[in-house]
Coordinates of C-alpha atoms and ligand atoms in Angstrom, one line a residue:
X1500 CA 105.3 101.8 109.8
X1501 CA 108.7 102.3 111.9
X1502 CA 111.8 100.3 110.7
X1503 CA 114.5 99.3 113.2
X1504 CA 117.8 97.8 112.4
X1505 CA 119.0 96.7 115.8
X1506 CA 123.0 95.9 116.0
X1507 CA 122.9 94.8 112.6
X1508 CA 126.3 92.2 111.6
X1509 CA 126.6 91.4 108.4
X1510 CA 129.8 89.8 106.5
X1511 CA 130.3 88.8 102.9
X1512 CA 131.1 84.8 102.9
X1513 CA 134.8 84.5 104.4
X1514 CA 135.1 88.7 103.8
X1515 CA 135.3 90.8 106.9
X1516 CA 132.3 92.3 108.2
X1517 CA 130.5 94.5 106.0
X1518 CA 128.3 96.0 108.8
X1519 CA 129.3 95.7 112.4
X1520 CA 126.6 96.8 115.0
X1521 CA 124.4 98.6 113.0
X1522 CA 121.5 100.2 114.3
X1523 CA 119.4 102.5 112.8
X1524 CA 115.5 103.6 112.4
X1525 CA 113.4 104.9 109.5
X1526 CA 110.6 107.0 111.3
X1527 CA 106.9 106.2 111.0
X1528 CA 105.7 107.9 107.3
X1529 CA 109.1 109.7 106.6
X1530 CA 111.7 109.4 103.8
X1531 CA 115.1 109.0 105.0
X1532 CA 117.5 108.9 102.6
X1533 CA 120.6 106.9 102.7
X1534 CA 124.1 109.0 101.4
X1535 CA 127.2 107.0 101.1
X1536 CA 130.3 106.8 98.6
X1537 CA 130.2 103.2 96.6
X1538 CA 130.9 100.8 98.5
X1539 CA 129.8 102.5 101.8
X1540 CA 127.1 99.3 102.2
X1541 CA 124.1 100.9 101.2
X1542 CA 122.7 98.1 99.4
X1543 CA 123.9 95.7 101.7
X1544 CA 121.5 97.3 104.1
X1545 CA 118.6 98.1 100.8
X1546 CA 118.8 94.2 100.6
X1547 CA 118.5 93.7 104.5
X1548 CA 115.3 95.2 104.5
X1549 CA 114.0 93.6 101.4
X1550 CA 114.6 90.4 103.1
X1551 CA 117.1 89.4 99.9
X1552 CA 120.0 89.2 103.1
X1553 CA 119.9 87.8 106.3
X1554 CA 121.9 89.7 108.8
X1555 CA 124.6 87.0 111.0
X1556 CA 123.3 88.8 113.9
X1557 CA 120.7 91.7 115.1
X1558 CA 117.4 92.3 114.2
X1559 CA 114.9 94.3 111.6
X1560 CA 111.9 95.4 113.2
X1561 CA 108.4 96.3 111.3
X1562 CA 107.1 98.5 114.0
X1563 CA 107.0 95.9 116.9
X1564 CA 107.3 92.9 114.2
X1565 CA 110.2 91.1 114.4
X1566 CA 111.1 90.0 110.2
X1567 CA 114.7 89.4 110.6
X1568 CA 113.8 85.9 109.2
X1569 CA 110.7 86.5 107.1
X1570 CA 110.7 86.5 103.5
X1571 CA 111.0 89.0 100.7
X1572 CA 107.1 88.7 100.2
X1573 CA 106.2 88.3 103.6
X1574 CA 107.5 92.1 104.1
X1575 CA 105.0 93.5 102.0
X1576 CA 108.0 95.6 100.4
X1577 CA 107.9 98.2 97.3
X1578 CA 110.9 98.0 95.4
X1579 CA 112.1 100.6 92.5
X1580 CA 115.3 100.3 90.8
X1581 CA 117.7 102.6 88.4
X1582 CA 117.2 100.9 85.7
X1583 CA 113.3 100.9 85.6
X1584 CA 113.0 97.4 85.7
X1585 CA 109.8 97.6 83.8
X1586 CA 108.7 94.3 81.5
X1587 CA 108.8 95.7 77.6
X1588 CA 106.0 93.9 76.3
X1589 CA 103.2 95.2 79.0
X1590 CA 101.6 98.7 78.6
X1591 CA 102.0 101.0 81.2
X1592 CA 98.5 100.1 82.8
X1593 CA 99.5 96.4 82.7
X1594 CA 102.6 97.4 84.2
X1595 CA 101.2 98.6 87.0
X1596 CA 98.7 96.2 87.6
X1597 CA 100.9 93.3 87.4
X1598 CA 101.6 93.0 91.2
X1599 CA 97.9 93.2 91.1
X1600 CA 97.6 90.0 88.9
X1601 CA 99.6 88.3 90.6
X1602 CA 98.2 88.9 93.7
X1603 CA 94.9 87.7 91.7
X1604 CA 93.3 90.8 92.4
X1605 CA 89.7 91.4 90.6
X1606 CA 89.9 92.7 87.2
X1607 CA 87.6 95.9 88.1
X1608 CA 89.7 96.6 92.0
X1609 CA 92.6 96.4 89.4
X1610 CA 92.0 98.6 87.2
X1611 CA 90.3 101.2 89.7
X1612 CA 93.8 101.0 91.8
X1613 CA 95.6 102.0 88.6
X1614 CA 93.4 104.7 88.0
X1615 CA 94.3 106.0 91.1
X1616 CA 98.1 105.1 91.1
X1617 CA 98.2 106.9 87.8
X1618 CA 96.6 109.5 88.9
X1619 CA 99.3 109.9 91.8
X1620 CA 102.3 109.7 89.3
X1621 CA 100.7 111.9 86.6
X1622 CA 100.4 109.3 83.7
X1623 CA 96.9 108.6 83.5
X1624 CA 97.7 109.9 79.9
X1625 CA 100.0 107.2 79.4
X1626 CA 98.5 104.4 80.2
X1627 CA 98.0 102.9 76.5
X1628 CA 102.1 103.2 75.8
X1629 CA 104.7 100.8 76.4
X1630 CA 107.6 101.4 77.9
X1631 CA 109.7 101.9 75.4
X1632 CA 107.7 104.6 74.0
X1633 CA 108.5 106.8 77.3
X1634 CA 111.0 109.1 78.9
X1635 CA 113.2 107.9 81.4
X1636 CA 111.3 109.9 83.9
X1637 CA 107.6 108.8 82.9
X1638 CA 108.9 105.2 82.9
X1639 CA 110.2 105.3 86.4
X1640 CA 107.1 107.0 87.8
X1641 CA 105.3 103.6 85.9
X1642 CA 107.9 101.8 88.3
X1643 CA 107.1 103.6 91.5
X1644 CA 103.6 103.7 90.7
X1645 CA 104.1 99.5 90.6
X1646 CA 105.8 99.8 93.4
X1647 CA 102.7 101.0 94.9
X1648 CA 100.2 99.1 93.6
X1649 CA 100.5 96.6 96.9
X1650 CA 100.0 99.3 99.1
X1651 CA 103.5 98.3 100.7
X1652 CA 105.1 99.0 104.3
X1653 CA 107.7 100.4 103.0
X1654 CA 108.9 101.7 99.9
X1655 CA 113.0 101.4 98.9
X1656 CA 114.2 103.6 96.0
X1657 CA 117.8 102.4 94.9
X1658 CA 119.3 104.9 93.1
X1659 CA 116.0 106.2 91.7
X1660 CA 117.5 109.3 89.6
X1661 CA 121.1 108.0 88.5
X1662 CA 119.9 107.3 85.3
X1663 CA 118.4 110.6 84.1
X1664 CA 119.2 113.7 82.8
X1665 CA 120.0 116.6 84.9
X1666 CA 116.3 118.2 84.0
X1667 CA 114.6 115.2 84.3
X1668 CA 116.4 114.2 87.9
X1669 CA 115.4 118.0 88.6
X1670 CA 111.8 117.2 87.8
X1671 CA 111.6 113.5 89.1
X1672 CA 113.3 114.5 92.7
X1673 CA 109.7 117.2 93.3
X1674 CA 107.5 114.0 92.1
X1675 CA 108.9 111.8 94.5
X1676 CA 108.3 113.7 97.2
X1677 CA 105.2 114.8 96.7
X1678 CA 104.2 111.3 95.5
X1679 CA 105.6 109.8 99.4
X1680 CA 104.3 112.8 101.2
X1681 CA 100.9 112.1 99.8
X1682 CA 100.9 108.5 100.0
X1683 CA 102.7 108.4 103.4
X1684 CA 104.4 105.4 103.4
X1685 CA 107.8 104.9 105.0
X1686 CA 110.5 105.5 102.3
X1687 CA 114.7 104.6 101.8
X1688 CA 116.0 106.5 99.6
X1689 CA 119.2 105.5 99.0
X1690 CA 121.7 107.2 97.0
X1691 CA 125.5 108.4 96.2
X1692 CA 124.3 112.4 95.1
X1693 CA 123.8 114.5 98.3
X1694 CA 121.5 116.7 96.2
X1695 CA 118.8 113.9 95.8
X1696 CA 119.7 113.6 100.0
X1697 CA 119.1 117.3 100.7
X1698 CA 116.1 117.8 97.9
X1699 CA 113.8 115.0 98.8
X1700 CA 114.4 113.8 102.4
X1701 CA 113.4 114.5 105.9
X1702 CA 116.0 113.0 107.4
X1703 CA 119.6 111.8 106.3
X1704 CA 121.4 109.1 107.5
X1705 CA 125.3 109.1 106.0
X1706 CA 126.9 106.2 105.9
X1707 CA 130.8 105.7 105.3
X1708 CA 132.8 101.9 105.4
X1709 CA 129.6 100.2 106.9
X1710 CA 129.5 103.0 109.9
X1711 CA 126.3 105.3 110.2
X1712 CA 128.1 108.9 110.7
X1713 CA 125.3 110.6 111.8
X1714 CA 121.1 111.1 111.2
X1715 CA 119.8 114.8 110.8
X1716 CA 118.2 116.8 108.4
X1717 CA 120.9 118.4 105.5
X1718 CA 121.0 121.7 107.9
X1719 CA 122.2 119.7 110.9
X1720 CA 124.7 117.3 109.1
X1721 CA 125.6 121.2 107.2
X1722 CA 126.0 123.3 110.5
X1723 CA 126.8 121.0 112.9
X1724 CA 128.5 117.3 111.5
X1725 CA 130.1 115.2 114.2
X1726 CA 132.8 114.1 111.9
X1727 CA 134.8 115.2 108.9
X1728 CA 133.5 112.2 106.7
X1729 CA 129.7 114.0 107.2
X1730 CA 131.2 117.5 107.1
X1731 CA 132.5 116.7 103.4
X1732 CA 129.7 114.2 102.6
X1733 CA 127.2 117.9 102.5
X1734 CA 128.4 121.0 101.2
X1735 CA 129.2 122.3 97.4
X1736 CA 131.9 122.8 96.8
X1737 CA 133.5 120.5 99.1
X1738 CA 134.5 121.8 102.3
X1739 CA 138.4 123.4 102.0
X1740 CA 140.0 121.3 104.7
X1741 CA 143.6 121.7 105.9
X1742 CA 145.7 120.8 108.6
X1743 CA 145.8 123.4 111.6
X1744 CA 149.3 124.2 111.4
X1745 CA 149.1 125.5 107.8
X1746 CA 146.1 127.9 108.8
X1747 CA 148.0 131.4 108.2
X1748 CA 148.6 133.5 111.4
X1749 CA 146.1 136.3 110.9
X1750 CA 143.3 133.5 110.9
X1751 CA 144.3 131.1 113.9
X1752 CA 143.4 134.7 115.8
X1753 CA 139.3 134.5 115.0
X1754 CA 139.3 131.1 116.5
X1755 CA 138.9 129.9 119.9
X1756 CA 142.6 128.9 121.0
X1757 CA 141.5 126.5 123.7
X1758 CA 140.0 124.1 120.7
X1759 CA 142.6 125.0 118.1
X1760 CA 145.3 123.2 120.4
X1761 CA 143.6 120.2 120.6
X1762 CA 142.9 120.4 116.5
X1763 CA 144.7 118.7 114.2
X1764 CA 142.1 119.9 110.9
X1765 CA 140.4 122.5 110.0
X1766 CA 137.4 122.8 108.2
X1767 CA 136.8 126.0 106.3
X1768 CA 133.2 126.5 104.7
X1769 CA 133.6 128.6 100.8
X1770 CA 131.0 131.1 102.2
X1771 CA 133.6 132.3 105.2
X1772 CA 136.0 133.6 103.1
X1773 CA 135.3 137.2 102.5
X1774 CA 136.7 140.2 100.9
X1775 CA 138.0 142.5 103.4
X1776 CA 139.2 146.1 103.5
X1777 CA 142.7 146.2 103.4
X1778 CA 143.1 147.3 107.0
X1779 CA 140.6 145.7 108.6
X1780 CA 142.1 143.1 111.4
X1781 CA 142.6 139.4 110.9
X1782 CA 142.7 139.6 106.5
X1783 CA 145.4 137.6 105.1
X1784 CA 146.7 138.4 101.3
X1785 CA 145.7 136.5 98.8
X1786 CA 145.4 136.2 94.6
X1787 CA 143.1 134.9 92.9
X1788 CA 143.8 132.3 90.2
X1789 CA 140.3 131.8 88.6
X1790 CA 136.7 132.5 89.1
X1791 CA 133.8 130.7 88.2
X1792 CA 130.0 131.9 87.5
X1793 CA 127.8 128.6 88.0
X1794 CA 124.2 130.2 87.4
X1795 CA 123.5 132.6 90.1
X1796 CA 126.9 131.8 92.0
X1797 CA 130.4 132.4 91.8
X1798 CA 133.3 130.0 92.9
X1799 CA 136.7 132.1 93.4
X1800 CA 139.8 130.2 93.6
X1801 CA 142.3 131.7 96.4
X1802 CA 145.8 131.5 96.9
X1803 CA 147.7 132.8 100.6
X1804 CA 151.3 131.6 100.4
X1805 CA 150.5 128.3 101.5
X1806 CA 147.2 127.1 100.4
X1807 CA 144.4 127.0 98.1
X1808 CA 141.0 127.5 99.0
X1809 CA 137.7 127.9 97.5
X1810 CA 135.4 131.3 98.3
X1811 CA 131.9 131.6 97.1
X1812 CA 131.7 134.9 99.3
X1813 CA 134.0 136.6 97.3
X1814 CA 132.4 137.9 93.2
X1815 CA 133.4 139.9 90.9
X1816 CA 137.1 141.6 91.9
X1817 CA 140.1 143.0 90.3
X1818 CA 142.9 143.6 90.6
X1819 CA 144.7 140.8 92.7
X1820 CA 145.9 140.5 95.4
X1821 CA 143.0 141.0 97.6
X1822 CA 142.6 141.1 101.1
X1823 CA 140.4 138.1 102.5
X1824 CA 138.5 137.6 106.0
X1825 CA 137.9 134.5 107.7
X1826 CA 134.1 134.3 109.5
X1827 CA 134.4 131.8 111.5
X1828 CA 130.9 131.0 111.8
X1829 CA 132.0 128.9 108.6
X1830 CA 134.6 126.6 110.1
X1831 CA 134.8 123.6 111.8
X1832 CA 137.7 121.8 114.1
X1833 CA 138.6 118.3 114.0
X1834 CA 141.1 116.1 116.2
X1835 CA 142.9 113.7 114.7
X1836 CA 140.7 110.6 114.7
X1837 CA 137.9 112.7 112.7
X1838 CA 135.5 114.1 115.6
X1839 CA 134.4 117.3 115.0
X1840 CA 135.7 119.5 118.3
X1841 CA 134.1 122.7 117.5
X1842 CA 131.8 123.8 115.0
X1843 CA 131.7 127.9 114.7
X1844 CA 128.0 128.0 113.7
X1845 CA 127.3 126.5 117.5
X1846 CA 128.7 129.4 118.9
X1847 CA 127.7 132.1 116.4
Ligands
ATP3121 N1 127.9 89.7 97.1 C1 129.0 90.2 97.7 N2 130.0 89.5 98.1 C2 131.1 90.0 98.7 N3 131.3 91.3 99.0 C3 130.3 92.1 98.7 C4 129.1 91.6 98.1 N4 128.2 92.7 97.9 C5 128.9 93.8 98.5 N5 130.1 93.4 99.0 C6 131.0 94.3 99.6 O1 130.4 94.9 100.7 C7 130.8 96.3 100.8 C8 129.5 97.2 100.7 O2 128.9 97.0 99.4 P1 127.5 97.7 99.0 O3 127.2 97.1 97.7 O4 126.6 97.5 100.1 O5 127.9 99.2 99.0 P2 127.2 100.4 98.2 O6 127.3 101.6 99.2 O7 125.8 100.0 97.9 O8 128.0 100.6 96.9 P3 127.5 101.1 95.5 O9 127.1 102.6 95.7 O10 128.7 101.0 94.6 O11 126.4 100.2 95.0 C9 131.8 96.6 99.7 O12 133.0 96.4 100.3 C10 131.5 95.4 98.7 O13 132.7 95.1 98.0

């Protein structure tokens, strides 16, 4: 099933407009998922397609079905929350099965859709316990395997993983996608952790003060944003941004002049700052305040006179100061209204 938000309005009682022309389209059997800072309106628009909003003005196709004004249960929508959501007293078969029930489902087409739904979410061990006898990751594969019970056009995940542990969010992001890929069903995924975004998705839509920024997969939105709010929105460690007149002299020279005029930000990317020899071209001195070993990587605080920048190029080096190159494959230019001008890995 394709979802369409066409010119979406939609404004809080007497508050200005939340979302202003929105338009945007979940493909046919993908999972997009939706990245924004709180507050960004991504459960404004979770709650548009659940048919829990109505939009002032536009409209939210089903492929060529026109539900702007249909009903929550008209939509045929699965629904998993952050909190589980699952009722205490049921067992994790009953749990499943309750849309099922209510849906007054026969007994044996129940319980043979469970068995299969458990099967899908690896608990078919489980399905005896109560909720409260599970892991936060069994209990919401219990939810999305509810959520699936209905065979639904489309599945919404709010915030699936906030509440979990790092090795359980780790373990839960691989089940849900292999859960959608083999069920197929169209999928939101919406979240505030780009690494849920860039793990599980085929396609990202980021969304900043009610605005869609820009669709793509992580490597597009990575390599090639077409604003700074996307640019820092993907990326650890954050993008190092400054403004083009602080950039020291040695480096404006490795970037295209024409586009550096019109700049008024850079973008710098920790992988393009490399360790140079001290007579190779372009390098501009530089100490280095602090280095970090995260796992297999390394984060190197830099200094030149006037800035402070990130590397994750640079490992293991002393003494200080050290001689650093700029590749400017890893930078990005940006006028003053945001728009990314020139992205170095287009021209690489
Ligand atoms: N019921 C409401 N009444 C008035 N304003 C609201 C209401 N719900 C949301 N808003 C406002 O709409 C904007 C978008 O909120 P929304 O909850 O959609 O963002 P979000 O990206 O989901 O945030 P979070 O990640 O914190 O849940 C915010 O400015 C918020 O204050």
């Amino acid at each position: 099933m394709q979802i369409t938000l066409r010119d979406i309005a939609l404004a809080y009682d007497k508050q200005p407009a939340t979302l202003n022309h929105f338009n945007a389209q979940l493909p046919d059997g993908q999972l997009t998922a939706l990245l924004g800072p709180s507050g960004s309106g991504k459960s404004t628009i979770l709650n548009l397609l659940a048919g829990l909003l109505t939009p002032n003005a536009g409209q939210i196709y089903f492929d060529q079905v026109d539900v702007t004004h249909q009903d929550s249960r008209q939509r045929n929508i699965g629904m998993v929350f952050q909190d589980y959501a699952l009722y205490p007293h049921l067992t994790v078969r009953d749990n499943i099965a309750f849309p099922l029930k209510m849906a007054h489902v026969h007994k044996t087409a129940r319980y043979q859709r469970v068995a299969e739904l458990a099967d899908l979410v690896q608990m078919t061990d489980q399905l005896t316990k109560f909720p409260g006898q599970l892991s936060g990751g069994q209990q919401q594969r219990v939810a999305i395997a509810r959520a699936l019970a209905k065979k639904p056009a489309l599945l919404l995940l709010d915030e699936p993983l906030s509440s979990l542990d790092t090795t359980l969010r780790e373990e839960l992001r691989g089940g849900i996608r292999r859960i959608q890929r083999t069920t197929g069903v169209t999928t939101l995924l919406v979240t505030h952790d780009q690494d849920d975004a860039l793990q599980i998705a085929d396609q990202i839509m980021i969304i900043a003060d009610g605005r869609l920024q820009q669709v793509g997969t992580g490597n597009e939105l990575y390599r090639q944003p077409h604003n700074l709010t996307v640019a820092q929105s993907i990326g650890r460690p954050q993008l190092n941004t400054c403004a083009v007149t602080a950039l020291p002299a040695a480096w404006r020279q490795v970037l295209p002049p024409e586009s550096l005029r019109q700049a008024t930000t850079i973008g710098i990317r920790s992988e393009a700052l490399q360790l140079a020899t001290p007579t190779a071209p372009h390098t501009v001195i530089s100490t280095i305040s602090r280095q970090v070993q995260l796992g297999r990587d390394h984060q190197t605080i830099l200094h030149t006179a006037s800035l402070t920048l990130v590397s994750t190029a640079i490992t293991a080096v002393s003494p200080t100061p050290i001689s650093v190159a700029l590749d400017p494959t890893g930078c990005l230019l940006f006028a003053a209204d945001g728009r990314c001008i020139w992205a170095g890995d287009a021209h690489a």
